[in-house]
């Protein structure tokens, strides 16, 4: 659900149900990496409620589009992390262990 002004689409609060700090903090991070974002943050109205409110204020772009782009960025980060993890597991199973990887 989106709460915002019909006149100023650069500011909005999005309410996500069935979510918690895990997604909200990751989205806040990716939002704050975007140069179009002036301020972003999140709150959880009540600990017993599975809902997160994410506030986005942009330099002028629609907040909805900026949030959508941040979700895509987060998805790409997760896919990349999963790919690296799967490569590490495959390397370990092939007997290479951690010899080939430099951290």
Tab-separated table of C-alpha atoms in Angstrom:
chain	number	residue	atom	x	y	z
A	1	UNK	CA	0.000	0.000	0.000
A	2	UNK	CA	1.288	3.441	-0.858
A	3	UNK	CA	0.578	6.554	1.187
A	4	UNK	CA	1.547	9.772	-0.487
A	5	UNK	CA	0.409	12.969	-2.061
A	6	UNK	CA	-1.300	13.131	-5.426
A	7	UNK	CA	0.496	16.407	-6.116
A	8	UNK	CA	4.035	15.454	-5.077
A	9	UNK	CA	5.032	11.956	-6.154
A	10	UNK	CA	8.607	12.394	-4.943
A	11	UNK	CA	7.576	11.664	-1.321
A	12	UNK	CA	5.760	8.520	-0.259
A	13	UNK	CA	5.440	5.936	2.480
A	14	UNK	CA	4.971	2.315	1.467
A	15	UNK	CA	3.415	-0.230	3.808
A	16	UNK	CA	4.588	-3.811	3.253
A	17	UNK	CA	2.707	-6.598	4.981
A	18	UNK	CA	4.239	-9.873	6.165
A	19	UNK	CA	7.722	-8.330	6.265
A	20	UNK	CA	10.201	-7.392	8.987
A	21	UNK	CA	13.647	-5.864	9.556
A	22	UNK	CA	15.316	-8.301	7.148
A	23	UNK	CA	13.806	-6.889	3.968
A	24	UNK	CA	13.290	-3.360	5.291
A	25	UNK	CA	16.927	-2.821	6.285
A	26	UNK	CA	18.206	-4.238	2.982
A	27	UNK	CA	15.832	-1.973	1.032
A	28	UNK	CA	16.842	1.028	3.111
A	29	UNK	CA	20.472	0.294	2.266
A	30	UNK	CA	19.860	0.024	-1.489
A	31	UNK	CA	17.642	3.120	-1.446
A	32	UNK	CA	20.333	5.167	0.279
A	33	UNK	CA	22.858	4.104	-2.397
A	34	UNK	CA	20.670	5.704	-5.089
A	35	UNK	CA	21.675	9.312	-5.870
A	36	UNK	CA	18.016	10.180	-6.536
A	37	UNK	CA	17.129	9.513	-2.883
A	38	UNK	CA	17.264	12.382	-0.414
A	39	UNK	CA	16.023	10.421	2.615
A	40	UNK	CA	14.839	6.882	3.189
A	41	UNK	CA	14.065	4.942	6.302
A	42	UNK	CA	11.715	2.396	7.734
A	43	UNK	CA	9.689	1.757	10.842
A	44	UNK	CA	7.760	-1.129	12.294
A	45	UNK	CA	4.523	0.194	13.807
A	46	UNK	CA	4.255	-2.539	16.438
A	47	UNK	CA	6.425	-5.600	17.180
A	48	UNK	CA	3.472	-7.980	17.076
A	49	UNK	CA	2.391	-6.705	13.665
A	50	UNK	CA	4.057	-8.185	10.575
A	51	UNK	CA	4.191	-4.873	8.734
A	52	UNK	CA	6.901	-2.423	7.718
A	53	UNK	CA	6.542	1.200	6.656
A	54	UNK	CA	9.227	2.432	4.247
A	55	UNK	CA	9.542	6.189	3.683
A	56	UNK	CA	11.168	7.469	0.473
A	57	UNK	CA	11.899	11.092	-0.407
A	58	UNK	CA	13.571	11.745	-3.754
A	59	UNK	CA	15.099	14.654	-5.621
A	60	UNK	CA	12.087	14.745	-7.936
A	61	UNK	CA	11.674	11.294	-9.456
A	62	UNK	CA	8.543	9.358	-8.478
A	63	UNK	CA	9.184	7.554	-5.192
A	64	UNK	CA	7.378	4.479	-6.494
A	65	UNK	CA	9.822	4.123	-9.406
A	66	UNK	CA	12.847	4.647	-7.169
A	67	UNK	CA	11.596	1.965	-4.754
A	68	UNK	CA	10.966	-0.385	-7.673
A	69	UNK	CA	14.521	0.188	-8.950
A	70	UNK	CA	15.935	-0.449	-5.466
A	71	UNK	CA	14.012	-3.721	-5.268
A	72	UNK	CA	15.564	-4.733	-8.608
A	73	UNK	CA	19.042	-3.779	-7.338
A	74	UNK	CA	18.488	-5.854	-4.198
A	75	UNK	CA	17.328	-8.788	-6.306
A	76	UNK	CA	20.498	-8.589	-8.432
A	77	UNK	CA	22.659	-8.451	-5.286
A	78	UNK	CA	20.933	-11.548	-3.903
A	79	UNK	CA	21.352	-13.424	-7.190
A	80	UNK	CA	25.045	-12.513	-7.314
A	81	UNK	CA	25.577	-13.585	-3.693
A	82	UNK	CA	23.765	-16.869	-4.357
A	83	UNK	CA	25.884	-17.481	-7.458
A	84	UNK	CA	29.153	-16.924	-5.578
A	85	UNK	CA	27.951	-19.169	-2.745
A	86	UNK	CA	26.962	-21.947	-5.158
A	87	UNK	CA	30.366	-21.712	-6.875
A	88	UNK	CA	32.093	-22.008	-3.510
A	89	UNK	CA	30.041	-25.050	-2.543
A	90	UNK	CA	30.707	-26.700	-5.914
A	91	UNK	CA	34.426	-25.970	-5.601
A	92	UNK	CA	34.476	-27.456	-2.118
A	93	UNK	CA	32.592	-30.575	-3.243
A	94	UNK	CA	35.077	-31.059	-6.093
A	95	UNK	CA	37.876	-31.269	-3.569
A	96	UNK	CA	39.324	-27.835	-4.172
A	97	UNK	CA	38.301	-26.572	-0.775
A	98	UNK	CA	39.230	-22.954	-0.208
A	99	UNK	CA	42.639	-23.158	-1.910
A	100	UNK	CA	41.441	-21.441	-5.106
A	101	UNK	CA	39.671	-18.536	-3.432
A	102	UNK	CA	41.238	-15.363	-2.150
A	103	UNK	CA	39.163	-13.431	0.338
